[in-house]
mmCIF file of C-alpha atoms in Angstrom:
data_model
loop_
_atom_site.group_PDB
_atom_site.id
_atom_site.type_symbol
_atom_site.label_atom_id
_atom_site.label_comp_id
_atom_site.label_asym_id
_atom_site.label_seq_id
_atom_site.Cartn_x
_atom_site.Cartn_y
_atom_site.Cartn_z
ATOM 1 C CA MET A 1 -74.768 12.389 -142.864
ATOM 2 C CA ARG A 2 -74.294 9.628 -145.411
ATOM 3 C CA VAL A 3 -74.705 11.048 -148.715
ATOM 4 C CA LEU A 4 -74.401 7.943 -150.836
ATOM 5 C CA ARG A 5 -75.928 4.459 -149.711
ATOM 6 C CA GLN A 6 -73.984 2.168 -151.855
ATOM 7 C CA ARG A 7 -76.472 -0.833 -151.453
ATOM 8 C CA ASP A 8 -79.407 1.327 -152.085
ATOM 9 C CA TRP A 9 -77.742 2.547 -155.373
ATOM 10 C CA SER A 10 -76.344 -0.849 -156.561
ATOM 11 C CA LYS A 11 -79.351 -3.018 -155.392
ATOM 12 C CA PRO A 12 -82.534 -0.468 -155.137
ATOM 13 C CA VAL A 13 -85.739 -1.609 -153.717
ATOM 14 C CA LYS A 14 -88.080 -3.123 -155.950
ATOM 15 C CA PRO A 15 -91.187 -0.930 -156.801
ATOM 16 C CA VAL A 16 -94.606 -2.187 -155.673
ATOM 17 C CA ALA A 17 -98.177 -0.810 -155.861
ATOM 18 C CA ARG A 18 -99.187 0.956 -152.655
ATOM 19 C CA GLU A 19 -102.459 1.165 -150.812
ATOM 20 C CA VAL A 20 -102.728 4.770 -149.658
ATOM 21 C CA ARG A 21 -105.724 6.031 -147.759
ATOM 22 C CA SER A 22 -106.273 9.610 -146.478
ATOM 23 C CA ALA A 23 -108.750 11.723 -144.639
ATOM 24 C CA LEU A 24 -108.502 15.447 -145.694
ATOM 25 C CA PRO A 25 -109.858 18.617 -143.648
ATOM 26 C CA GLY A 26 -111.608 21.430 -145.060
ATOM 27 C CA ASP A 27 -108.886 23.903 -144.114
ATOM 28 C CA ASP A 28 -105.314 22.392 -144.385
ATOM 29 C CA ARG A 29 -103.540 24.521 -141.771
ATOM 30 C CA TYR A 30 -100.861 21.741 -140.680
ATOM 31 C CA PRO A 31 -98.266 19.419 -142.440
ATOM 32 C CA PRO A 32 -99.692 15.830 -143.363
ATOM 33 C CA LEU A 33 -99.609 12.765 -140.933
ATOM 34 C CA LEU A 34 -98.398 9.860 -142.410
ATOM 35 C CA PHE A 35 -99.252 6.899 -140.421
ATOM 36 C CA VAL A 36 -97.242 3.284 -140.735
ATOM 37 C CA GLY A 37 -96.819 0.130 -139.408
ATOM 38 C CA ARG A 38 -100.362 -1.453 -139.586
ATOM 39 C CA PRO A 39 -102.678 -2.073 -142.416
ATOM 40 C CA ALA A 40 -104.362 1.014 -144.034
ATOM 41 C CA GLU A 41 -107.792 -0.050 -142.384
ATOM 42 C CA PHE A 42 -106.316 -0.141 -139.091
ATOM 43 C CA PHE A 43 -105.658 3.756 -139.150
ATOM 44 C CA ALA A 44 -108.742 4.521 -141.470
ATOM 45 C CA GLU A 45 -111.293 3.114 -139.439
ATOM 46 C CA HIS A 46 -111.200 5.713 -136.920
ATOM 47 C CA TRP A 47 -108.039 7.681 -136.399
ATOM 48 C CA LEU A 48 -107.668 9.369 -139.715
ATOM 49 C CA ASP A 49 -111.087 10.886 -139.569
ATOM 50 C CA ARG A 50 -110.209 12.215 -136.198
ATOM 51 C CA CYS A 51 -107.207 13.993 -137.688
ATOM 52 C CA ALA A 52 -109.138 15.653 -140.342
ATOM 53 C CA GLU A 53 -111.664 16.882 -137.751
ATOM 54 C CA ARG A 54 -108.966 18.328 -135.759
ATOM 55 C CA GLY A 55 -107.496 20.229 -139.112
ATOM 56 C CA TRP A 56 -104.740 17.590 -139.972
ATOM 57 C CA SER A 57 -104.348 15.868 -143.346
ATOM 58 C CA ALA A 58 -103.840 12.343 -142.373
ATOM 59 C CA TYR A 59 -102.780 9.437 -144.919
ATOM 60 C CA THR A 60 -101.674 5.992 -143.982
ATOM 61 C CA VAL A 61 -100.062 3.375 -146.346
ATOM 62 C CA THR A 62 -100.646 -0.463 -146.084
ATOM 63 C CA PRO A 63 -97.293 -2.218 -145.479
ATOM 64 C CA ARG A 64 -95.993 -4.272 -148.434
ATOM 65 C CA ALA A 65 -96.497 -8.119 -148.107
ATOM 66 C CA GLY A 66 -93.945 -11.030 -148.643
ATOM 67 C CA ARG A 67 -91.722 -13.048 -146.643
ATOM 68 C CA LEU A 68 -88.422 -11.278 -147.908
ATOM 69 C CA VAL A 69 -89.569 -8.020 -146.725
ATOM 70 C CA GLY A 70 -87.682 -5.999 -144.406
ATOM 71 C CA VAL A 71 -87.150 -2.718 -142.558
ATOM 72 C CA ARG A 72 -85.064 -1.374 -145.723
ATOM 73 C CA GLU A 73 -88.266 -2.085 -148.054
ATOM 74 C CA HIS A 74 -90.757 -0.730 -145.541
ATOM 75 C CA CYS A 75 -88.563 2.157 -145.018
ATOM 76 C CA HIS A 76 -88.552 2.935 -148.862
ATOM 77 C CA ASP A 77 -92.135 2.951 -148.918
ATOM 78 C CA VAL A 78 -92.449 5.275 -146.162
ATOM 79 C CA VAL A 79 -90.091 7.808 -147.731
ATOM 80 C CA GLN A 80 -91.911 7.438 -151.195
ATOM 81 C CA VAL A 81 -95.302 8.266 -149.932
ATOM 82 C CA ALA A 82 -93.879 10.993 -147.404
ATOM 83 C CA ALA A 83 -91.997 12.577 -150.614
ATOM 84 C CA SER A 84 -95.439 12.364 -152.705
ATOM 85 C CA LEU A 85 -97.515 14.423 -149.894
ATOM 86 C CA PRO A 86 -97.824 18.086 -150.705
ATOM 87 C CA ARG A 87 -96.144 19.406 -147.932
ATOM 88 C CA GLN A 88 -93.363 18.047 -145.577
ATOM 89 C CA ALA A 89 -95.037 15.035 -143.525
ATOM 90 C CA VAL A 90 -95.073 14.011 -139.788
ATOM 91 C CA LEU A 91 -94.438 10.321 -139.605
ATOM 92 C CA VAL A 92 -96.335 8.352 -136.932
ATOM 93 C CA GLY A 93 -94.913 4.720 -136.761
ATOM 94 C CA HIS A 94 -96.716 2.389 -134.668
ATOM 95 C CA GLY A 95 -95.792 -0.983 -133.815
ATOM 96 C CA PRO A 96 -93.177 -2.172 -136.415
ATOM 97 C CA GLY A 97 -94.031 1.071 -138.010
ATOM 98 C CA ALA A 98 -92.081 2.833 -135.384
ATOM 99 C CA ARG A 99 -89.145 1.044 -136.667
ATOM 100 C CA TRP A 100 -89.802 1.939 -140.246
ATOM 101 C CA ALA A 101 -90.371 5.547 -139.415
ATOM 102 C CA ALA A 102 -87.392 5.701 -137.307
ATOM 103 C CA ALA A 103 -85.253 4.325 -140.269
ATOM 104 C CA ALA A 104 -87.158 6.816 -142.526
ATOM 105 C CA LEU A 105 -86.037 9.647 -140.401
ATOM 106 C CA THR A 106 -82.553 8.813 -141.763
ATOM 107 C CA ARG A 107 -83.569 9.415 -145.050
ATOM 108 C CA TYR A 108 -86.393 12.048 -145.122
ATOM 109 C CA PRO A 109 -86.473 15.234 -143.450
ATOM 110 C CA ALA A 110 -89.703 14.773 -141.796
ATOM 111 C CA ARG A 111 -91.585 17.895 -140.066
ATOM 112 C CA ALA A 112 -91.541 15.714 -136.662
ATOM 113 C CA ALA A 113 -92.077 12.111 -135.925
ATOM 114 C CA VAL A 114 -93.946 10.088 -133.252
ATOM 115 C CA LEU A 115 -93.082 6.787 -132.426
ATOM 116 C CA ILE A 116 -95.549 4.489 -130.647
ATOM 117 C CA ASP A 117 -93.883 1.616 -128.964
ATOM 118 C CA PRO A 118 -90.362 2.144 -130.584
ATOM 119 C CA PRO A 119 -88.068 -0.840 -130.723
ATOM 120 C CA ALA A 120 -84.878 -1.175 -128.368
ATOM 121 C CA ARG A 121 -82.831 -1.188 -131.649
ATOM 122 C CA LEU A 122 -82.752 2.029 -133.824
ATOM 123 C CA PRO A 123 -80.718 3.205 -136.828
ATOM 124 C CA ASP A 124 -77.162 4.076 -136.157
ATOM 125 C CA GLU A 125 -77.441 6.872 -138.642
ATOM 126 C CA ASP A 126 -78.311 10.596 -137.924
ATOM 127 C CA VAL A 127 -81.739 11.922 -138.090
ATOM 128 C CA VAL A 128 -81.823 14.425 -141.421
ATOM 129 C CA GLY A 129 -83.402 17.494 -140.868
ATOM 130 C CA PRO A 130 -84.825 19.060 -137.977
ATOM 131 C CA ALA A 131 -87.498 16.783 -136.857
ATOM 132 C CA GLN A 132 -88.701 16.950 -133.331
ATOM 133 C CA VAL A 133 -89.521 13.101 -131.813
ATOM 134 C CA LEU A 134 -92.146 12.150 -129.468
ATOM 135 C CA LEU A 135 -91.862 8.766 -127.992
ATOM 136 C CA VAL A 136 -95.012 7.080 -126.868
ATOM 137 C CA GLY A 137 -95.208 3.550 -125.074
ATOM 138 C CA ALA A 138 -95.136 1.498 -122.096
ATOM 139 C CA ALA A 139 -92.134 1.825 -119.480
ATOM 140 C CA GLY A 140 -89.587 -0.552 -120.187
ATOM 141 C CA ARG A 141 -86.131 -1.159 -121.804
ATOM 142 C CA ALA A 142 -86.968 -0.339 -125.445
ATOM 143 C CA LEU A 143 -88.586 2.885 -124.605
ATOM 144 C CA THR A 144 -85.698 4.062 -122.209
ATOM 145 C CA LYS A 145 -83.096 3.223 -124.975
ATOM 146 C CA ALA A 146 -85.148 5.182 -127.476
ATOM 147 C CA GLY A 147 -85.416 8.146 -125.211
ATOM 148 C CA GLU A 148 -81.867 8.164 -124.875
ATOM 149 C CA HIS A 149 -81.139 7.978 -128.547
ATOM 150 C CA TYR A 150 -83.498 10.625 -129.331
ATOM 151 C CA LYS A 151 -82.584 12.617 -126.247
ATOM 152 C CA VAL A 152 -86.376 13.081 -125.405
ATOM 153 C CA THR A 153 -88.394 11.890 -122.513
ATOM 154 C CA PRO A 154 -90.749 9.379 -123.485
ATOM 155 C CA THR A 155 -94.703 9.685 -122.577
ATOM 156 C CA LEU A 156 -95.934 6.974 -120.952
ATOM 157 C CA LEU A 157 -99.038 4.866 -121.668
ATOM 158 C CA SER A 158 -100.873 3.047 -118.570
ATOM 159 C CA ASP A 159 -102.099 0.311 -121.096
ATOM 160 C CA PRO A 160 -100.131 0.022 -124.133
ATOM 161 C CA ARG A 161 -102.200 -3.101 -125.153
ATOM 162 C CA ARG A 162 -105.156 -0.682 -126.043
ATOM 163 C CA LEU A 163 -103.023 0.443 -128.719
ATOM 164 C CA THR A 164 -104.192 -2.269 -131.149
ATOM 165 C CA ASP A 165 -107.687 -1.299 -130.612
ATOM 166 C CA PRO A 166 -108.314 1.357 -133.485
ATOM 167 C CA SER A 167 -111.198 2.742 -131.677
ATOM 168 C CA TRP A 168 -109.167 3.884 -128.746
ATOM 169 C CA LEU A 169 -108.604 7.834 -129.092
ATOM 170 C CA TYR A 170 -106.676 8.382 -126.089
ATOM 171 C CA PRO A 171 -103.173 7.909 -127.722
ATOM 172 C CA LEU A 172 -104.247 9.772 -130.789
ATOM 173 C CA GLU A 173 -105.712 12.972 -128.942
ATOM 174 C CA GLY A 174 -102.399 12.965 -127.001
ATOM 175 C CA LEU A 175 -100.156 13.119 -130.131
ATOM 176 C CA LEU A 176 -102.320 15.582 -131.650
ATOM 177 C CA ASP A 177 -102.227 18.010 -128.634
ATOM 178 C CA TRP A 178 -98.188 17.493 -128.689
ATOM 179 C CA LEU A 179 -98.367 18.152 -132.523
ATOM 180 C CA GLU A 180 -100.374 21.329 -132.144
ATOM 181 C CA GLN A 181 -98.086 22.444 -129.457
ATOM 182 C CA THR A 182 -94.816 21.769 -131.308
ATOM 183 C CA ILE A 183 -96.043 22.782 -134.918
ATOM 184 C CA LYS A 184 -97.326 26.234 -135.709
ATOM 185 C CA PRO A 185 -100.258 26.269 -138.247
ATOM 186 C CA ARG A 186 -99.657 28.148 -141.309
#
């Protein structure tokens, strides 16, 4: 594990205002979920409320805008928001957010992570903490490489194009089922 990242120390990521939305259950039994990779309204429209109905505190952060924004900046935002949550969070990265969540796992000891359609190129650094990882997506080289990287068997979806439809609850129900089997409520 790298203790000091010279670039982070000598040239820190510039702070920005972040849009964070949430849906909170009446009974907070599970660690919070942090959805990343799409504008906050994408997840807030349907997914956050469904998480709260099943007992999960759910948060999402809108990615920062700008032409010079890269994985480093998005990873920084994910880690900052996750660290501000009341308990050790579960990171859920969707689309480009899968890459940002994977990068955040090298800096933040997440309770678990779900990477939906992960990229073929993942961070070279080790995951910090004991996070269990669920990989979800369409069969292909990227998912196979991600499975080898995290040493897990990916869960295949028949039609990953529907992941861009925020009203499509099938993958959400599947990931919540996995999390409820993996993480014990308090």
